[in-house]
PDB file of N, CA and C in Angstrom:
ATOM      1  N   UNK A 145     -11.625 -11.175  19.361  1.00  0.00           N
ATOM      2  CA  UNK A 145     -12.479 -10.581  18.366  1.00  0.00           C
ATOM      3  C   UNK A 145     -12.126  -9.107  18.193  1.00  0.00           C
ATOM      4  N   UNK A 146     -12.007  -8.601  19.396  1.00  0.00           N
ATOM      5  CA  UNK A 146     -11.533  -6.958  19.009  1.00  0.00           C
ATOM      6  C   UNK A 146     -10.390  -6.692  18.346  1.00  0.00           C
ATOM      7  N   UNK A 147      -9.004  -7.337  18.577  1.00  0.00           N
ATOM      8  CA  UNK A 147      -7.928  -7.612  17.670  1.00  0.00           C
ATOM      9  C   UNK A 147      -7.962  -7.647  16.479  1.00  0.00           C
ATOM     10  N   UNK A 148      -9.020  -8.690  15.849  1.00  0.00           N
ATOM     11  CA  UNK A 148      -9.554  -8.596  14.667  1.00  0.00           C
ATOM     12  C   UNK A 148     -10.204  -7.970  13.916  1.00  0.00           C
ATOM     13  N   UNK A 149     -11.194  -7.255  15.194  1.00  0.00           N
ATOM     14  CA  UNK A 149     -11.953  -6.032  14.271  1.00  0.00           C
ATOM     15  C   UNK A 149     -10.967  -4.772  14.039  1.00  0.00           C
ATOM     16  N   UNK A 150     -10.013  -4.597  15.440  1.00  0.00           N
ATOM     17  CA  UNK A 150      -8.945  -3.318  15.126  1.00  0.00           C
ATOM     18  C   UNK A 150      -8.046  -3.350  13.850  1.00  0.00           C
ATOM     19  N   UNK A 151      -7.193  -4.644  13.581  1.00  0.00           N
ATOM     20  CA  UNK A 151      -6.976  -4.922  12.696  1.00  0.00           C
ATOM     21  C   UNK A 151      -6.576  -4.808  11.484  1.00  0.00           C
ATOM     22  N   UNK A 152      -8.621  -5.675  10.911  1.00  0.00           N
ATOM     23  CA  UNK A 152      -9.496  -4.899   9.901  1.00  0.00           C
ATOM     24  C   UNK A 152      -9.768  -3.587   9.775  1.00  0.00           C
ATOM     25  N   UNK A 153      -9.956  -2.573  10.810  1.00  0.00           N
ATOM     26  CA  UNK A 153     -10.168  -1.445  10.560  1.00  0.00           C
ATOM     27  C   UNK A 153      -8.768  -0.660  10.543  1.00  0.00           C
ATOM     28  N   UNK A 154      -7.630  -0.750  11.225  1.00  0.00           N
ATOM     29  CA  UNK A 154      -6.314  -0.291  10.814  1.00  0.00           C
ATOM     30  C   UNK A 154      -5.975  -0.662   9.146  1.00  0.00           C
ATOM     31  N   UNK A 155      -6.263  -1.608   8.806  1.00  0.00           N
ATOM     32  CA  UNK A 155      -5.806  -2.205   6.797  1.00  0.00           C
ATOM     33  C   UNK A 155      -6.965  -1.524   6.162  1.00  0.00           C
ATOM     34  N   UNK A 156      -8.473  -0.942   6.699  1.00  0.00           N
ATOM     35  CA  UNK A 156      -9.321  -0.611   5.755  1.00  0.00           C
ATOM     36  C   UNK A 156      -8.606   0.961   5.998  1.00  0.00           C
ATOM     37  N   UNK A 157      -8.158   1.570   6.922  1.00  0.00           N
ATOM     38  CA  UNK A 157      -7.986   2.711   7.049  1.00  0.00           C
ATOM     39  C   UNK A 157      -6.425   3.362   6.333  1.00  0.00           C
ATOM     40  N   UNK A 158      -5.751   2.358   6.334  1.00  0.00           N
ATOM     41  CA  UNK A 158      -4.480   2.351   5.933  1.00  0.00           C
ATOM     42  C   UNK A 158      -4.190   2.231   4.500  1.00  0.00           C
ATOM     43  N   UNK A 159      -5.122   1.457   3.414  1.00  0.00           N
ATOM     44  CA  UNK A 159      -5.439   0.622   2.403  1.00  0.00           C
ATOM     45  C   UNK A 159      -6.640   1.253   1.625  1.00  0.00           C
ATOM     46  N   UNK A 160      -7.299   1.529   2.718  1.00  0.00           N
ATOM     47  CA  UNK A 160      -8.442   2.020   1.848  1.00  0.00           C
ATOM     48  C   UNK A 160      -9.824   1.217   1.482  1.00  0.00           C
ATOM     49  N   UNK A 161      -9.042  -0.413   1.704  1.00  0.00           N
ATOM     50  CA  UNK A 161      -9.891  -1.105   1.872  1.00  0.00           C
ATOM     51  C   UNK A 161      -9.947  -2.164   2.339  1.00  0.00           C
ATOM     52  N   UNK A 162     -10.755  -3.260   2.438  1.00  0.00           N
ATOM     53  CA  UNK A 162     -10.826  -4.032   3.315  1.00  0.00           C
ATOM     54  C   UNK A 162     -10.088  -5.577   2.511  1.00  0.00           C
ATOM     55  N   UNK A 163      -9.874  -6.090   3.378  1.00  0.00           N
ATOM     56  CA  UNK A 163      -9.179  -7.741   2.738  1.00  0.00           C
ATOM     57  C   UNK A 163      -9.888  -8.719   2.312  1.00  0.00           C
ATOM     58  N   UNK A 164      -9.692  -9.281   1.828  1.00  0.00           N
ATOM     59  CA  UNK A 164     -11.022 -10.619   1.562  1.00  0.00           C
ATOM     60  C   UNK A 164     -10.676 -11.384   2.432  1.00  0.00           C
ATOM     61  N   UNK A 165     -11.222 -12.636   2.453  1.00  0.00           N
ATOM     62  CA  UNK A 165     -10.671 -13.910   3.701  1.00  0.00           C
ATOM     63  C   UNK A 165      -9.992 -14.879   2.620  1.00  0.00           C
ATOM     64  N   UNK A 166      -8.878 -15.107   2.740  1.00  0.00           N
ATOM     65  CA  UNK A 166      -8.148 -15.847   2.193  1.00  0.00           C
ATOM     66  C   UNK A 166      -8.840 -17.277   1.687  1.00  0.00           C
ATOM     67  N   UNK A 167      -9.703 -17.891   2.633  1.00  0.00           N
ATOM     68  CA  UNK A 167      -9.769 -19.275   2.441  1.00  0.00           C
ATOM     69  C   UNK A 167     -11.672 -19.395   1.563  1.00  0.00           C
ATOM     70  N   UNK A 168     -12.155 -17.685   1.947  1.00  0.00           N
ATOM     71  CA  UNK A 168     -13.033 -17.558   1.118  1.00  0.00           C
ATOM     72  C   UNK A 168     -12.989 -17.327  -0.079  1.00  0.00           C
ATOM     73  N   UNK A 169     -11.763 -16.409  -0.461  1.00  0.00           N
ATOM     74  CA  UNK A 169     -11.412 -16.547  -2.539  1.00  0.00           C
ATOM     75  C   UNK A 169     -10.959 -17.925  -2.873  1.00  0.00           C
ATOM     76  N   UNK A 170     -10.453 -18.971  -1.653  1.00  0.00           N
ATOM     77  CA  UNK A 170     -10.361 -19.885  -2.529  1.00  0.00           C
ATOM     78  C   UNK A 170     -11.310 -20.661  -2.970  1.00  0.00           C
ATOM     79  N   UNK A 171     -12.166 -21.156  -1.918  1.00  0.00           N
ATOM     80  CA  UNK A 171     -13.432 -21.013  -1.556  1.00  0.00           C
ATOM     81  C   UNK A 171     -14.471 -21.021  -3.345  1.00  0.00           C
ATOM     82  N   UNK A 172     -14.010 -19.099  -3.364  1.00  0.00           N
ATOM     83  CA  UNK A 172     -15.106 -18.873  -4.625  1.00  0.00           C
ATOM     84  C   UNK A 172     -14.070 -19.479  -5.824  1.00  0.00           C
ATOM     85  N   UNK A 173     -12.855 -19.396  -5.708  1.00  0.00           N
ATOM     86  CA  UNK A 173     -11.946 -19.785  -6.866  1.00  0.00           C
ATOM     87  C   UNK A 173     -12.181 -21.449  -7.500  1.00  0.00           C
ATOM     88  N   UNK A 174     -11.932 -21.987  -6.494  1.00  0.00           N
ATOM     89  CA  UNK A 174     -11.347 -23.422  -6.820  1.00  0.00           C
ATOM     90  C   UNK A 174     -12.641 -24.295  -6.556  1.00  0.00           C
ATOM     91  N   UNK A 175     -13.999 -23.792  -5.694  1.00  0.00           N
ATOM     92  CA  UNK A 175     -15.385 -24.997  -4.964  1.00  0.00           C
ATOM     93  C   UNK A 175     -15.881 -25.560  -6.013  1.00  0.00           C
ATOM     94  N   UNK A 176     -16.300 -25.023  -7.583  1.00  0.00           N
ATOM     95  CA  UNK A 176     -16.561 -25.902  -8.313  1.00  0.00           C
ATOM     96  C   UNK A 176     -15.730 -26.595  -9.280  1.00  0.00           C
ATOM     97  N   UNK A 177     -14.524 -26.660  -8.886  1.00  0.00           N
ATOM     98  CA  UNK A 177     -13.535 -27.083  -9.891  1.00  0.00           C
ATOM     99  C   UNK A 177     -12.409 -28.584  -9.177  1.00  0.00           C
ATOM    100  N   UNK A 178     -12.578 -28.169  -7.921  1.00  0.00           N
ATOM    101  CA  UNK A 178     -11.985 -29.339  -7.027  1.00  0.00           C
ATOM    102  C   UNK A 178     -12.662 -29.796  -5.756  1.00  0.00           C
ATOM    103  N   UNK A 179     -13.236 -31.027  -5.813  1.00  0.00           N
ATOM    104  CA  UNK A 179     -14.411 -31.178  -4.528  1.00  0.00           C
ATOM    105  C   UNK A 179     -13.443 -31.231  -3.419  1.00  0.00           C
ATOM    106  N   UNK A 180     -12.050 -32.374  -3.155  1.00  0.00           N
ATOM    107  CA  UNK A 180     -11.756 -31.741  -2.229  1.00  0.00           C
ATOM    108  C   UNK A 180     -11.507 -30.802  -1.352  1.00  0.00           C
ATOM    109  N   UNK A 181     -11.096 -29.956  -2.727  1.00  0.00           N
ATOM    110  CA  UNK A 181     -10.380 -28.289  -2.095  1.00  0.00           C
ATOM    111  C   UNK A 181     -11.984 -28.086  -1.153  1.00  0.00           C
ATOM    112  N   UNK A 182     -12.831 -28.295  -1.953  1.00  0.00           N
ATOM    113  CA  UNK A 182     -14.018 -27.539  -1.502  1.00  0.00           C
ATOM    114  C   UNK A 182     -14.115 -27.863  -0.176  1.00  0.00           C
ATOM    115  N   UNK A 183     -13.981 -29.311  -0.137  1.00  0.00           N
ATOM    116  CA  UNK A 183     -14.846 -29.947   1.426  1.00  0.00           C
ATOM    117  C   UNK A 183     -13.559 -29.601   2.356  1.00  0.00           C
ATOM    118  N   UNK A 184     -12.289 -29.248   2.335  1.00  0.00           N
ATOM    119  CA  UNK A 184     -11.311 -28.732   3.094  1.00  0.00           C
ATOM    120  C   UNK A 184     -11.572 -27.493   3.789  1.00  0.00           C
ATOM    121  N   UNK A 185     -11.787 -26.422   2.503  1.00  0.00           N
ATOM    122  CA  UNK A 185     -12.560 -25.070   3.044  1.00  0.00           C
ATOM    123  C   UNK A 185     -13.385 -25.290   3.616  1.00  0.00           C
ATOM    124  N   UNK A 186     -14.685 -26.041   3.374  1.00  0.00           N
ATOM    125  CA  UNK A 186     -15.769 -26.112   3.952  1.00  0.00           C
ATOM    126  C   UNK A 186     -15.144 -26.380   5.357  1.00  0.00           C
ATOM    127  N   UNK A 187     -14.830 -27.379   5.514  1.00  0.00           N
ATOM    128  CA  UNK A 187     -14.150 -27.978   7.437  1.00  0.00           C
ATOM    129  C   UNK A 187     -13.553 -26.257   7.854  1.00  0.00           C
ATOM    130  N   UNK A 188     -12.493 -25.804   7.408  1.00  0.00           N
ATOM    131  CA  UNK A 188     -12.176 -24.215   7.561  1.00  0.00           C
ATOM    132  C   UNK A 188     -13.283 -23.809   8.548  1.00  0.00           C
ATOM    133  N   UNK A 189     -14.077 -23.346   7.187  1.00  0.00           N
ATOM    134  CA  UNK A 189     -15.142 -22.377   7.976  1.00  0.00           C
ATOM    135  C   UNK A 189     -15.730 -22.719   9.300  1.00  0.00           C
ATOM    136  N   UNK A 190     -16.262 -24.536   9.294  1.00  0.00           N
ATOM    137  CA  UNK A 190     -16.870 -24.694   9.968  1.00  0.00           C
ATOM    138  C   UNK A 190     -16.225 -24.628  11.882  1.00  0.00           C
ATOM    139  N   UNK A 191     -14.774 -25.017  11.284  1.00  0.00           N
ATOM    140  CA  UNK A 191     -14.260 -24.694  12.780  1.00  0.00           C
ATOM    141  C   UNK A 191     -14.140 -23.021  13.269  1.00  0.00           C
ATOM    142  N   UNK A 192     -14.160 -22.384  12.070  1.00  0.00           N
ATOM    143  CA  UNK A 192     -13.822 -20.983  12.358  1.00  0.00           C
ATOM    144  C   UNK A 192     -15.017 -20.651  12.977  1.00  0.00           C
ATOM    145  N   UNK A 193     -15.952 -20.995  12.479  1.00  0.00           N
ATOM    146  CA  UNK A 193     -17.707 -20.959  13.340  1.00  0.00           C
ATOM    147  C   UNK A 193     -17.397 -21.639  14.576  1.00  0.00           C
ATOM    148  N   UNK A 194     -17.236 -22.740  14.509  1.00  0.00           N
ATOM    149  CA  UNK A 194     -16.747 -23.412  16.485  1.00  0.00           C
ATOM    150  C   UNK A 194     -16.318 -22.598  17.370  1.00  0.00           C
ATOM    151  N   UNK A 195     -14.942 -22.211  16.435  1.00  0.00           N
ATOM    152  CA  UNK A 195     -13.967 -20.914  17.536  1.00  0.00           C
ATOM    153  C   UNK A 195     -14.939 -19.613  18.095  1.00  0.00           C
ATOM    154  N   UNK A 196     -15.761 -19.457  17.182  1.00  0.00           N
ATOM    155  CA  UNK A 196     -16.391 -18.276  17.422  1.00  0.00           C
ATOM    156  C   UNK A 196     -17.399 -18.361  18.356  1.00  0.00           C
ATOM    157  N   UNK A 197     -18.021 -19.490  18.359  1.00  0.00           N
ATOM    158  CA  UNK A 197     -19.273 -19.960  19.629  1.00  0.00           C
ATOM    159  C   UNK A 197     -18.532 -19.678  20.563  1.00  0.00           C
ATOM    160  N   UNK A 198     -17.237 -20.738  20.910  1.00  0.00           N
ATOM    161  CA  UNK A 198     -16.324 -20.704  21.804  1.00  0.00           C
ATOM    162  C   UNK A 198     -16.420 -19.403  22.528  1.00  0.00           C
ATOM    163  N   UNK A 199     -16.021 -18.404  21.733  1.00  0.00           N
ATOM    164  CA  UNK A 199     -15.418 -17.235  22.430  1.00  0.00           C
ATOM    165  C   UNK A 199     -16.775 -16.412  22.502  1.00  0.00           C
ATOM    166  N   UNK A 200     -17.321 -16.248  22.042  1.00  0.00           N
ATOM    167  CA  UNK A 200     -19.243 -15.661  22.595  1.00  0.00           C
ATOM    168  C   UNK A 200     -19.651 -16.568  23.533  1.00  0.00           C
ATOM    169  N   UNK A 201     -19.457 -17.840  24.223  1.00  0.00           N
ATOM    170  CA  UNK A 201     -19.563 -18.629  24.888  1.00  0.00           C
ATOM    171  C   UNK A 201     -18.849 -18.360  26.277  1.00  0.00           C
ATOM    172  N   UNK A 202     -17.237 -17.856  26.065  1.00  0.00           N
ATOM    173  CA  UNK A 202     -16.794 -17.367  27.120  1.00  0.00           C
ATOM    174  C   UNK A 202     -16.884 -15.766  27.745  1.00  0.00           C
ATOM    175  N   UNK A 203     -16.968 -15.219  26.445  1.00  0.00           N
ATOM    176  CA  UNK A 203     -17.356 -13.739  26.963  1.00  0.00           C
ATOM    177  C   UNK A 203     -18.444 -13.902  27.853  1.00  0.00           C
ATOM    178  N   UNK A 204     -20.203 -14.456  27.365  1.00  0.00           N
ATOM    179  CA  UNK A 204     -21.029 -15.256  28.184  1.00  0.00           C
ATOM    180  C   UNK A 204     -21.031 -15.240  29.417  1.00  0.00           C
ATOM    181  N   UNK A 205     -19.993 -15.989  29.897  1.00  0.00           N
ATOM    182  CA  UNK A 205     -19.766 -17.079  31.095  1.00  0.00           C
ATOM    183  C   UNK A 205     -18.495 -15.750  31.574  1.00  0.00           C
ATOM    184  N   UNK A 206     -18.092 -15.112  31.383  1.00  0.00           N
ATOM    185  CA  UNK A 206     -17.029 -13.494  31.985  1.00  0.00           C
ATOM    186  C   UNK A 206     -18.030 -12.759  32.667  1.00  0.00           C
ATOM    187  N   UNK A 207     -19.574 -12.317  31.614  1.00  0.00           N
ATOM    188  CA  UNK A 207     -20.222 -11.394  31.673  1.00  0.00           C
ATOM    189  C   UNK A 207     -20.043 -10.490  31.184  1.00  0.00           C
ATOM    190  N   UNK A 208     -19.693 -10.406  29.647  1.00  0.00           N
ATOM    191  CA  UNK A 208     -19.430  -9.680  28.803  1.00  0.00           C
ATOM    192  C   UNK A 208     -20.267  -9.420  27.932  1.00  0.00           C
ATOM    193  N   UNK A 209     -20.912  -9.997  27.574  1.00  0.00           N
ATOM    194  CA  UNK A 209     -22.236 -10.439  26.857  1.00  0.00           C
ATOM    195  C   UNK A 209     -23.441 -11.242  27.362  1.00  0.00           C
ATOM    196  N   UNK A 210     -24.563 -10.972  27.221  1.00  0.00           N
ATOM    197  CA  UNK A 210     -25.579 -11.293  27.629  1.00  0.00           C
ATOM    198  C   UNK A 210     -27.127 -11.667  26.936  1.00  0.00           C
ATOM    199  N   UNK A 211     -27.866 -12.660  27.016  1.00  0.00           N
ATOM    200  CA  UNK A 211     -29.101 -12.599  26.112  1.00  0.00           C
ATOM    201  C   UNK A 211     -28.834 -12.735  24.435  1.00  0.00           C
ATOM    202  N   UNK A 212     -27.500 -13.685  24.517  1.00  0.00           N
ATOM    203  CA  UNK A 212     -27.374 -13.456  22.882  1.00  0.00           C
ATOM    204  C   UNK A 212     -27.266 -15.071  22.644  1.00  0.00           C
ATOM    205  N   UNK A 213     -28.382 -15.548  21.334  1.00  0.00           N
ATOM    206  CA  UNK A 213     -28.229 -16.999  20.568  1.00  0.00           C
ATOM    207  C   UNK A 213     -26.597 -16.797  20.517  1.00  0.00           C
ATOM    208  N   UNK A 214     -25.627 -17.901  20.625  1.00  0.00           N
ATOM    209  CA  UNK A 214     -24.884 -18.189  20.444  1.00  0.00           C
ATOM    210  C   UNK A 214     -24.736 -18.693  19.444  1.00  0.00           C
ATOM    211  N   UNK A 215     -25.308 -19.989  19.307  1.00  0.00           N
ATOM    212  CA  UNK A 215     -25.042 -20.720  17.828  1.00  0.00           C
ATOM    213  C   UNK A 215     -25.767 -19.513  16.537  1.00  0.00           C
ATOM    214  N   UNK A 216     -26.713 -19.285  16.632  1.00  0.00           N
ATOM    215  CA  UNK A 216     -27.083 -18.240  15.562  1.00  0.00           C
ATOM    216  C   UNK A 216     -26.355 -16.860  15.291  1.00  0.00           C
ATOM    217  N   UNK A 217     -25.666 -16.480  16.237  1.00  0.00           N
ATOM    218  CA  UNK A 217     -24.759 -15.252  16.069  1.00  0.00           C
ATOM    219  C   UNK A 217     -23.519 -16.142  15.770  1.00  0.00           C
ATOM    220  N   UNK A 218     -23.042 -17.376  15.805  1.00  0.00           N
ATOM    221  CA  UNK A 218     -21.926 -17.422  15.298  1.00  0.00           C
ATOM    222  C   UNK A 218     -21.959 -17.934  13.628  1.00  0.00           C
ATOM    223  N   UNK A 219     -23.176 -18.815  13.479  1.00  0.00           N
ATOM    224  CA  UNK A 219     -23.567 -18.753  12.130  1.00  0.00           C
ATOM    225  C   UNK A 219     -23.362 -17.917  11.441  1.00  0.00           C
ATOM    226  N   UNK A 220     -24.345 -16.523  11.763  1.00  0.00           N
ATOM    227  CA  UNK A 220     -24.292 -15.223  11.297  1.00  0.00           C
ATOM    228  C   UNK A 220     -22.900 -14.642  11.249  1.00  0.00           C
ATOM    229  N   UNK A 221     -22.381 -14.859  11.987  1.00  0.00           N
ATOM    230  CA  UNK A 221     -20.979 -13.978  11.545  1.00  0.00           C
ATOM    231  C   UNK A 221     -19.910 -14.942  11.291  1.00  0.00           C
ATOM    232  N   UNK A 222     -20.369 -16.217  11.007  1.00  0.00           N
ATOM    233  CA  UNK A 222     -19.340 -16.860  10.035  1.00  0.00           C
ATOM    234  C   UNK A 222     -18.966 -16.362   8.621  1.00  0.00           C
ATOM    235  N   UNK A 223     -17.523 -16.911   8.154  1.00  0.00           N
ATOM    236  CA  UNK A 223     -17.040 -15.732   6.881  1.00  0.00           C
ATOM    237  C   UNK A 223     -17.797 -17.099   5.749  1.00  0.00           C
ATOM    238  N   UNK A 224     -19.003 -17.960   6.195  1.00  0.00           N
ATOM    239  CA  UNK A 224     -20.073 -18.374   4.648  1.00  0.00           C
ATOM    240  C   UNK A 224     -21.180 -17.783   4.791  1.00  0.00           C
ATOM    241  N   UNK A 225     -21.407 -16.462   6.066  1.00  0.00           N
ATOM    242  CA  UNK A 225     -22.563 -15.849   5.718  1.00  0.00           C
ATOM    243  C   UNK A 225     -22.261 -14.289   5.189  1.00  0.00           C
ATOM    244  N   UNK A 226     -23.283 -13.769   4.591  1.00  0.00           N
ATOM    245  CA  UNK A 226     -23.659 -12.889   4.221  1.00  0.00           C
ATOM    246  C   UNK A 226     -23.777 -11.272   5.038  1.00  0.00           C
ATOM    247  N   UNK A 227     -24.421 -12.022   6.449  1.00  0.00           N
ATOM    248  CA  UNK A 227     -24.588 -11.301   7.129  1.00  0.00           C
ATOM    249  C   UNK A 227     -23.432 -10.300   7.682  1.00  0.00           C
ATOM    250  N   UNK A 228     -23.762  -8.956   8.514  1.00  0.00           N
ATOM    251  CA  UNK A 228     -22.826  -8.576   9.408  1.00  0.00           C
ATOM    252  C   UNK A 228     -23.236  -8.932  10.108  1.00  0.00           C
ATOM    253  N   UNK A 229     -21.854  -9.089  11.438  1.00  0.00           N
ATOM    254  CA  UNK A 229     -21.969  -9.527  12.475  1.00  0.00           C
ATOM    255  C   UNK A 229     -22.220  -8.015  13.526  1.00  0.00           C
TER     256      UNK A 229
END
């Protein structure tokens, strides 16, 4: 996760701004125009949410983190929410 946030913040700093998520413009591009495409992305996200329990799951179990919903913080900072993480 820190890789990713360094990253992101090296391309927003470098760029000026930040990237979109690739599989989210397609996502907004193509979801009402091709159901498969859609339900493909959709699977996307949803493992990208898995991976992410995963690894708040192991930080967890390191002792890196503590007292935190797992499944609801990975919801939340899945790239179909809104939220920041």
């Amino acid at each position: 996760m820190e890789l990713g946030y360094l990253f992101q913040k090296e391309i927003a700093q470098t760029l000026g701004q930040t990237l979109g998520c690739p599989f989210g413009n397609l996502a907004a591009e193509m979801s009402t125009q091709d159901e498969p495409i859609r339900q493909k992305v959709e699977r996307v996200f949803e493992m990208m949410e898995g991976r992410l329990a995963e690894t708040l799951q192991a930080a967890e179990a390191h002792g890196d983190i503590k007292d935190v919903d797992i499944p609801a913080t990975a919801r939340r900072c899945s790239p179909t929410s809104r939220a920041s993480c």
